[in-house]
Amino acid sequence: MAAALFAVNRGLDVIQVGSVSELNFASGLLDLLAVHPIESGRVWDDPWAALKKLAEDEPLHPYARLDPEEMAGAFREFVECLDESGQSYVIRPERNSSVITHLGTLKATYAVPRSMYGAAAAYESGQDCLLVGFHDLRGFSSRLIAENLRRCWTGRLRYDTVTVPGEKGELYNEPLARSLENPSKLQSLAEAIAPAIRGDEAVGLPAVLGIKEVRRVHLEMEAILGRPVFEIPTMVPSVTGMRLREGFAGRLRARGVDAVHQAKVIGFARDSAGGFVFQVGGEKPQSIVKAKAAILATGRFFGRGLEADRRRVRETVFGLPVSQPPDRDGWYLRDYFSLAGHGINRAGVEIDGRFRPVGPDGRPVYENLFAAGSILAHQDWKRQKCGGGLAITTAMAAVRASISFLA
Amino acid sequence: MNPPGAGSADRRGPFFSRPQGGSAIASPSKSGNSKEMVGECLVLIIGGGSTGTGLARDLALRGVSSLLLERQDVNSGASGGNHGLLHSGARYIGSDPAAARECREEGELLKRLAPECIEETGGLFVAVRGDNENYIADFPAACARYGIPATSVDVREARELEPALAENLIAAYSVRDATIDPFRLSFNNLAQARSLGSEVMIYSRVISMEASGERIVAVRVRNMETGRETVVRPEIVVNATGAWAGRIAAMVGVKINIIFSKGTLLITPRRVAHRVINRLRKASDSDILVPGGTVSILGTTSIRVEDPDDIYPEIHEIDEIIREGARMVPALDASRFIRAYCGIRPLVHTGNGDEDDREVSRGYYLADHDRDGLSNFITITGGKLTTYRLMAEKTADLVCRKLGVAEPCRTRTEPLPDAEETRWTEPGLAAKKALLKGDPADLMVCDCEMVPRSVVDNLIETVRAQKGGVGMIDIGQRSRVGKGSCQGTFCSQRLIAHLYDREIYQSEAGLAEMKTFVQERWRGQQPVLWDTHMIQADLQEAVQCGLLGLELTDDEQPRAEDSASSFEERDEVPKRTAIGRAETCPKR
């Protein structure tokens, strides 16, 4: 997404091919960097200081190739686009913020949706908070969150569970969130929550305050309850991911990006001028896309950018060389939560200084193919907490590099 | 004079008083240590696997009450890590004919007496091109000699019956293999024993035993959850600890040489064949593919290890199993496996140590340690799941002889009642019941296996009654929660939320146990993570680490540490780098 945005913002003619449904699993939080080295489990307050150390310690990390100023700029540009689509984000330029998760842990992240930011503010100033869950919303227990958060919280934490009026049976995130865009439905929910409040300075709720209309719904809830309200991301798939996907896709469309989201690249060839000719389709080819340059941002196993059999990991579109542990023994540790991290996470596509995938000789496989995001080797985004930043900042670098090439 | 314990009113009753009644015998020890409880029991059974639970039931049916101690949960040794195969016996005609005959007899008995635990799938022995033709030629006669029915089947017909079989079959025989659910079996045995007055203490580990003269007079037990210790004064002690029998016996200076033979097994996501499929050759690795409910189980291996507490399926071992198994069923080569697990076969070593482990008898080992100077100490170990009832019978005979109890064994004739609470281990049962009940308010906790809240609540009550407390791991053990395709990624979150809402957990205790729950599911997945399975693993780590940061939380082990053990202890989950509590709260 980021690559498409940065490219079209810079006047390039862009087609984006591939599934975006994976975004439904996003939390909406955009990480820059929080843990380094991962073996220490040390969480950094200042992501830029962490970045500096990371670049020294791990020169092969994609971040080590980037200029921090450009990285900050890439974040701003990305967040501006989200803002256009109705989702405000809060960035404290020099610091990470801690938000509450649905298991009562605190997550350090960089760019936070405004509807969730109140949690960070409440944590920092030690506010007395009321956490509210909804009956029949599975996997969200306000008591669980309060019990686990208590030891880190300096204020008072209370919890309660209310029944969402007008609902029968199990609650589902998406329909509930959409229904709350209706002012009278929102009003009745607020009225169900209000009696539970007893001098609490802020109220935490599951993240269901609308999808497209989250800005308005959030503000209205705060107005009715008369105090700060913050969302806590729910179990996946959570509407926070849907907000990101729908909002962003809309803005890209408005900017003229051609989007083919129901199909993917299933084959490629090179034309006489060195450009790419892509076959696009599902099970069978449906169309042809010609491009002078391409950015590969297909993700890892979840996104199907990488796949493996019992022996090797492969890159699925171009068959690019993949840096990986010598055998399967080195893929996963037996101790799942070991701070050493799983070897397979560092596997991926290696790049040169221009973000082009390279072969075993260190030379770019194709001069006009660039790569960005989690498919890149030598990073462990899940443990370093750098997923969002990796996507956004390397996309910017790849776009810049492709513009140089095309010039 | 009445012999002690025989039908007399003052026969010593149950050890622990339960809330619903029974005699309370526990009293503070003379040392005045108020933490410590002391009590007496008639028969103390150490070990809660199929043998121990089977023995408790056999004795109970003869009017002899017992106290069973299990250091973890029921079937945490070999009884919980096997193929689930009720052997026809044909596998052992070459190597161990006595075992072959025993399997046949016991298998037929169990099919009659415990049908709910058994599926009569039937079995096939198949040979592929390249297998030993002499063995194939001798097979039918050898089976006949030991009374094992084995009918020749035309290879074309075999492939019609089981399309998954390889094309290059050269021989096939039909046998009376069946499959058995070892958890349901042990829980049923235990349930009946308890209904007749016997007692069970799980998560209770024997720390030491004290002998005086020719008897064991005291056994010290530690509750692994609370750390609390109890001293038991038993009339008779039965060591039914399987692979750990040598360690228990060593506590009173008795030497039993046990070879630890690890076997690894792989589970497929779907049933591959209807029948048990055996390789028609002298018993070797990866010879057996067993259907079990909705899946198939492939194995196994026979690898000697040093330490029964530190066993793990190895990557290369798994590749070998798949390679060999694929010779019978080619689809196994490209198959996904949802998990791998291993168990230890205890092989009692009485020879010179040079034999191939498959040659050491798979028969059971029953020892009256009178010969070692202890008149009230018995060990039963080795054997096979198929012959557990016989092992229990022989052991109970010996126990009763020592007690002067003349009651005969009833387990050859008494059907094994199917207890309601054990039925939740049956795949699909929760789903069937949920669909039939159709209560929309009864939300699912586990979507993959369709286990609703009501079943979880039911299990909470059952476990609480047995243990005093309950947690996620207990629920996982007794139900299908976490055993479906998501392997606990999602249902662990729903389950923990439900347990906090029900106020089962306080402060961070639940989160700590959830990590153990997740680690347990991971343990089985990690060795078989490849191909599409990695997609789900990616998502799981993205949520649990990327978003929730669970790897960063500072937590204590959910079970009490064993500080003064007589042998090296190993936690189920390796310790993380210790991080101080204050440091794990993000800076403001």
PDB file of C-alpha atoms in Angstrom, chain A residues 25 27 29 31 35 38-45 95 98 101-108 123-126 135-145 147-148 150-154 159 161 169-171 233-237 300-304 307-311 313 327-329 331-339 341-342 344-345 380-383 385, chain B residues 310 312-315 318-319 322-323 332-335 440-441 443-447 453 489-491 493-494 496-511 514-516 518-519 522-523 526-527 529-532 534-535 537-554 573-577 579 581 584-588:
ATOM      1  CA  PHE A  25      -5.586  -8.760  10.503  1.00  0.00           C
ATOM      2  CA  SER A  27      -4.195  -3.772  14.546  1.00  0.00           C
ATOM      3  CA  LEU A  29      -0.897   0.441  15.102  1.00  0.00           C
ATOM      4  CA  ASP A  31       5.420   0.277  14.682  1.00  0.00           C
ATOM      5  CA  VAL A  35      12.878  -4.000  20.870  1.00  0.00           C
ATOM      6  CA  ILE A  38      15.651  -9.066  20.669  1.00  0.00           C
ATOM      7  CA  GLU A  39      17.634 -11.443  22.899  1.00  0.00           C
ATOM      8  CA  SER A  40      17.511  -8.901  25.685  1.00  0.00           C
ATOM      9  CA  GLY A  41      13.799  -8.220  25.520  1.00  0.00           C
ATOM     10  CA  ARG A  42      14.640  -4.567  26.068  1.00  0.00           C
ATOM     11  CA  VAL A  43      11.843  -2.207  25.088  1.00  0.00           C
ATOM     12  CA  TRP A  44      13.008   1.244  23.928  1.00  0.00           C
ATOM     13  CA  ASP A  45      11.278   4.461  24.705  1.00  0.00           C
ATOM     14  CA  ARG A  95       8.999   8.641  21.474  1.00  0.00           C
ATOM     15  CA  SER A  98       2.282   2.400  25.025  1.00  0.00           C
ATOM     16  CA  THR A 101      -3.900  -4.821  24.155  1.00  0.00           C
ATOM     17  CA  HIS A 102      -6.853  -7.131  24.718  1.00  0.00           C
ATOM     18  CA  LEU A 103      -4.694  -9.449  26.820  1.00  0.00           C
ATOM     19  CA  GLY A 104      -3.759  -6.719  29.223  1.00  0.00           C
ATOM     20  CA  THR A 105      -0.224  -6.225  27.960  1.00  0.00           C
ATOM     21  CA  LEU A 106       1.195  -2.854  26.977  1.00  0.00           C
ATOM     22  CA  LYS A 107       2.488  -2.492  23.454  1.00  0.00           C
ATOM     23  CA  ALA A 108       5.089   0.120  22.565  1.00  0.00           C
ATOM     24  CA  TYR A 123      -1.069   5.129  31.162  1.00  0.00           C
ATOM     25  CA  GLU A 124       1.488   7.920  31.214  1.00  0.00           C
ATOM     26  CA  SER A 125      -0.441  10.121  33.585  1.00  0.00           C
ATOM     27  CA  GLY A 126      -1.713   7.251  35.729  1.00  0.00           C
ATOM     28  CA  HIS A 135     -21.406  -9.563  26.837  1.00  0.00           C
ATOM     29  CA  ASP A 136     -21.084 -12.095  24.017  1.00  0.00           C
ATOM     30  CA  LEU A 137     -18.133 -10.386  22.403  1.00  0.00           C
ATOM     31  CA  ARG A 138     -15.795 -13.339  22.479  1.00  0.00           C
ATOM     32  CA  GLY A 139     -12.186 -13.096  23.465  1.00  0.00           C
ATOM     33  CA  PHE A 140     -12.536  -9.704  25.175  1.00  0.00           C
ATOM     34  CA  SER A 141     -12.646  -9.770  28.956  1.00  0.00           C
ATOM     35  CA  SER A 142     -12.374  -6.425  30.701  1.00  0.00           C
ATOM     36  CA  ARG A 143     -11.522  -8.256  33.910  1.00  0.00           C
ATOM     37  CA  LEU A 144      -8.637 -10.041  32.197  1.00  0.00           C
ATOM     38  CA  ILE A 145      -7.223  -6.761  30.974  1.00  0.00           C
ATOM     39  CA  GLU A 147      -6.056  -7.973  36.269  1.00  0.00           C
ATOM     40  CA  ASN A 148      -3.017  -8.105  34.033  1.00  0.00           C
ATOM     41  CA  ARG A 150      -2.796  -3.560  37.285  1.00  0.00           C
ATOM     42  CA  ARG A 151       0.827  -4.077  38.221  1.00  0.00           C
ATOM     43  CA  CYS A 152       2.029  -1.496  35.685  1.00  0.00           C
ATOM     44  CA  TRP A 153      -0.763   1.003  36.221  1.00  0.00           C
ATOM     45  CA  THR A 154      -0.344   3.739  38.769  1.00  0.00           C
ATOM     46  CA  TYR A 159     -13.714  -3.205  34.975  1.00  0.00           C
ATOM     47  CA  THR A 161     -19.220  -5.788  31.321  1.00  0.00           C
ATOM     48  CA  GLY A 169     -26.643 -13.820  20.254  1.00  0.00           C
ATOM     49  CA  GLU A 170     -22.973 -13.484  19.479  1.00  0.00           C
ATOM     50  CA  LEU A 171     -21.506 -10.089  18.704  1.00  0.00           C
ATOM     51  CA  PRO A 233      -7.874  -3.564  19.656  1.00  0.00           C
ATOM     52  CA  THR A 234      -9.870  -6.797  19.767  1.00  0.00           C
ATOM     53  CA  MET A 235      -8.999 -10.313  18.649  1.00  0.00           C
ATOM     54  CA  VAL A 236      -8.229 -10.589  14.967  1.00  0.00           C
ATOM     55  CA  PRO A 237      -9.770 -10.035  12.527  1.00  0.00           C
ATOM     56  CA  ARG A 300       6.101 -13.508   3.927  1.00  0.00           C
ATOM     57  CA  PHE A 301       4.283 -16.805   4.465  1.00  0.00           C
ATOM     58  CA  PHE A 302       1.036 -15.264   5.586  1.00  0.00           C
ATOM     59  CA  GLY A 303       0.975 -13.033   2.519  1.00  0.00           C
ATOM     60  CA  ARG A 304       2.164 -15.921   0.302  1.00  0.00           C
ATOM     61  CA  GLU A 307       6.493 -20.536   0.674  1.00  0.00           C
ATOM     62  CA  ALA A 308       8.372 -23.650   1.704  1.00  0.00           C
ATOM     63  CA  ASP A 309       8.305 -27.431   1.417  1.00  0.00           C
ATOM     64  CA  ARG A 310      10.164 -29.675   3.846  1.00  0.00           C
ATOM     65  CA  ARG A 311      13.504 -28.591   2.494  1.00  0.00           C
ATOM     66  CA  VAL A 313      12.024 -21.643   1.264  1.00  0.00           C
ATOM     67  CA  ASP A 327      18.233 -26.701   6.842  1.00  0.00           C
ATOM     68  CA  ARG A 328      14.903 -27.034   8.548  1.00  0.00           C
ATOM     69  CA  ASP A 329      16.571 -27.590  11.884  1.00  0.00           C
ATOM     70  CA  TRP A 331      13.838 -22.678  11.108  1.00  0.00           C
ATOM     71  CA  TYR A 332      11.977 -22.814  14.405  1.00  0.00           C
ATOM     72  CA  LEU A 333      13.104 -23.144  17.989  1.00  0.00           C
ATOM     73  CA  ARG A 334      11.411 -25.553  20.352  1.00  0.00           C
ATOM     74  CA  ASP A 335      10.829 -22.781  22.855  1.00  0.00           C
ATOM     75  CA  TYR A 336       8.218 -20.660  21.118  1.00  0.00           C
ATOM     76  CA  PHE A 337       8.690 -17.611  23.316  1.00  0.00           C
ATOM     77  CA  SER A 338      12.485 -17.772  23.380  1.00  0.00           C
ATOM     78  CA  LEU A 339      13.901 -14.288  23.114  1.00  0.00           C
ATOM     79  CA  GLY A 341      13.716 -15.568  17.973  1.00  0.00           C
ATOM     80  CA  HIS A 342      13.057 -18.141  15.253  1.00  0.00           C
ATOM     81  CA  ILE A 344      13.088 -18.621   9.751  1.00  0.00           C
ATOM     82  CA  ASN A 345      11.979 -15.066  10.532  1.00  0.00           C
ATOM     83  CA  ASP A 380      12.524 -10.063  12.556  1.00  0.00           C
ATOM     84  CA  TRP A 381       9.646  -7.627  12.520  1.00  0.00           C
ATOM     85  CA  LYS A 382       7.467  -9.522  14.950  1.00  0.00           C
ATOM     86  CA  ARG A 383      10.117  -9.494  17.655  1.00  0.00           C
ATOM     87  CA  LYS A 385       8.287  -4.534  16.601  1.00  0.00           C
TER      88      LYS A 385
ATOM     89  CA  ASP B 310      14.022 -34.677  27.756  1.00  0.00           C
ATOM     90  CA  TYR B 312      11.709 -34.415  21.403  1.00  0.00           C
ATOM     91  CA  PRO B 313      10.784 -35.349  17.846  1.00  0.00           C
ATOM     92  CA  GLU B 314      13.872 -34.602  15.746  1.00  0.00           C
ATOM     93  CA  ILE B 315      13.693 -33.073  12.308  1.00  0.00           C
ATOM     94  CA  ILE B 318      10.509 -37.041  11.038  1.00  0.00           C
ATOM     95  CA  ASP B 319      11.852 -36.984   7.501  1.00  0.00           C
ATOM     96  CA  ILE B 322       7.679 -39.837   6.213  1.00  0.00           C
ATOM     97  CA  ARG B 323      10.022 -41.415   3.706  1.00  0.00           C
ATOM     98  CA  LEU B 332       2.187 -39.089   3.012  1.00  0.00           C
ATOM     99  CA  ASP B 333       5.145 -37.561   1.205  1.00  0.00           C
ATOM    100  CA  ALA B 334       3.252 -34.382   0.365  1.00  0.00           C
ATOM    101  CA  SER B 335       1.018 -34.426   3.396  1.00  0.00           C
ATOM    102  CA  PRO B 440     -27.438 -19.581  20.290  1.00  0.00           C
ATOM    103  CA  ALA B 441     -26.471 -18.176  23.675  1.00  0.00           C
ATOM    104  CA  LEU B 443     -21.089 -19.414  22.292  1.00  0.00           C
ATOM    105  CA  MET B 444     -18.160 -21.424  21.005  1.00  0.00           C
ATOM    106  CA  VAL B 445     -14.878 -21.215  22.832  1.00  0.00           C
ATOM    107  CA  CYS B 446     -13.070 -23.270  20.205  1.00  0.00           C
ATOM    108  CA  ASP B 447     -14.323 -22.749  16.654  1.00  0.00           C
ATOM    109  CA  ARG B 453     -18.955 -22.502  26.778  1.00  0.00           C
ATOM    110  CA  THR B 489      -3.995 -19.573  18.355  1.00  0.00           C
ATOM    111  CA  PHE B 490      -7.518 -18.233  18.625  1.00  0.00           C
ATOM    112  CA  CYS B 491      -9.257 -20.436  21.117  1.00  0.00           C
ATOM    113  CA  GLN B 493      -7.534 -16.215  23.739  1.00  0.00           C
ATOM    114  CA  ARG B 494     -11.233 -16.979  24.000  1.00  0.00           C
ATOM    115  CA  ILE B 496      -8.510 -17.289  28.803  1.00  0.00           C
ATOM    116  CA  ALA B 497     -11.050 -14.489  28.472  1.00  0.00           C
ATOM    117  CA  HIS B 498     -13.791 -16.868  29.577  1.00  0.00           C
ATOM    118  CA  LEU B 499     -11.776 -18.115  32.550  1.00  0.00           C
ATOM    119  CA  TYR B 500     -11.026 -14.575  33.716  1.00  0.00           C
ATOM    120  CA  ASP B 501     -14.689 -13.660  33.369  1.00  0.00           C
ATOM    121  CA  ARG B 502     -15.534 -16.692  35.491  1.00  0.00           C
ATOM    122  CA  GLU B 503     -12.990 -15.419  38.018  1.00  0.00           C
ATOM    123  CA  ILE B 504     -10.902 -18.561  37.782  1.00  0.00           C
ATOM    124  CA  TYR B 505      -7.759 -16.491  37.367  1.00  0.00           C
ATOM    125  CA  GLN B 506      -6.417 -13.622  39.448  1.00  0.00           C
ATOM    126  CA  SER B 507      -3.825 -11.055  38.322  1.00  0.00           C
ATOM    127  CA  GLU B 508      -1.297 -12.401  35.795  1.00  0.00           C
ATOM    128  CA  ALA B 509      -1.652 -16.080  36.642  1.00  0.00           C
ATOM    129  CA  GLY B 510      -3.851 -16.736  33.628  1.00  0.00           C
ATOM    130  CA  LEU B 511      -1.520 -15.106  31.186  1.00  0.00           C
ATOM    131  CA  MET B 514      -1.732 -19.331  28.641  1.00  0.00           C
ATOM    132  CA  LYS B 515       1.889 -19.073  27.612  1.00  0.00           C
ATOM    133  CA  THR B 516       2.440 -22.600  28.881  1.00  0.00           C
ATOM    134  CA  VAL B 518       0.598 -22.117  23.796  1.00  0.00           C
ATOM    135  CA  GLN B 519       4.047 -23.590  24.320  1.00  0.00           C
ATOM    136  CA  TRP B 522       3.811 -25.390  19.827  1.00  0.00           C
ATOM    137  CA  ARG B 523       5.834 -28.323  21.046  1.00  0.00           C
ATOM    138  CA  GLN B 526       7.327 -27.148  15.704  1.00  0.00           C
ATOM    139  CA  PRO B 527       8.785 -30.367  14.294  1.00  0.00           C
ATOM    140  CA  LEU B 529       6.173 -26.850  10.440  1.00  0.00           C
ATOM    141  CA  TRP B 530       6.527 -26.589   6.708  1.00  0.00           C
ATOM    142  CA  ASP B 531       4.397 -25.671   3.710  1.00  0.00           C
ATOM    143  CA  THR B 532       0.960 -24.175   4.399  1.00  0.00           C
ATOM    144  CA  MET B 534       3.803 -21.895   8.154  1.00  0.00           C
ATOM    145  CA  ILE B 535       1.050 -19.484   7.161  1.00  0.00           C
ATOM    146  CA  ALA B 537       2.431 -20.067  12.402  1.00  0.00           C
ATOM    147  CA  ASP B 538       3.256 -16.670  10.876  1.00  0.00           C
ATOM    148  CA  LEU B 539      -0.126 -15.290  11.887  1.00  0.00           C
ATOM    149  CA  GLN B 540       0.127 -16.808  15.342  1.00  0.00           C
ATOM    150  CA  GLU B 541       3.479 -15.172  16.075  1.00  0.00           C
ATOM    151  CA  ALA B 542       2.352 -11.897  14.507  1.00  0.00           C
ATOM    152  CA  VAL B 543      -0.541 -11.748  16.946  1.00  0.00           C
ATOM    153  CA  GLN B 544       1.034 -13.256  20.056  1.00  0.00           C
ATOM    154  CA  CYS B 545       4.430 -11.577  19.763  1.00  0.00           C
ATOM    155  CA  GLY B 546       4.090  -8.802  17.198  1.00  0.00           C
ATOM    156  CA  LEU B 547       0.928  -7.361  18.688  1.00  0.00           C
ATOM    157  CA  LEU B 548       0.607  -8.761  22.197  1.00  0.00           C
ATOM    158  CA  GLY B 549       4.293  -8.959  23.089  1.00  0.00           C
ATOM    159  CA  LEU B 550       3.773 -12.152  25.078  1.00  0.00           C
ATOM    160  CA  GLU B 551       7.413 -13.128  24.769  1.00  0.00           C
ATOM    161  CA  LEU B 552       8.310 -10.048  26.760  1.00  0.00           C
ATOM    162  CA  THR B 553       6.139 -10.606  29.819  1.00  0.00           C
ATOM    163  CA  ASP B 554       7.918 -11.512  32.998  1.00  0.00           C
ATOM    164  CA  VAL B 573       9.186 -25.045  29.477  1.00  0.00           C
ATOM    165  CA  PRO B 574      12.798 -23.825  29.525  1.00  0.00           C
ATOM    166  CA  LYS B 575      13.334 -20.739  31.633  1.00  0.00           C
ATOM    167  CA  ARG B 576      13.475 -17.384  29.984  1.00  0.00           C
ATOM    168  CA  THR B 577      16.067 -14.750  30.779  1.00  0.00           C
ATOM    169  CA  ILE B 579      13.819  -9.750  33.776  1.00  0.00           C
ATOM    170  CA  ARG B 581       9.270  -6.996  37.328  1.00  0.00           C
ATOM    171  CA  THR B 584       8.751  -4.994  32.106  1.00  0.00           C
ATOM    172  CA  CYS B 585       6.448  -2.016  32.588  1.00  0.00           C
ATOM    173  CA  PRO B 586       7.101   0.341  29.676  1.00  0.00           C
ATOM    174  CA  LYS B 587       8.634   3.644  30.660  1.00  0.00           C
ATOM    175  CA  ARG B 588       6.317   6.543  31.036  1.00  0.00           C
TER     176      ARG B 588
END
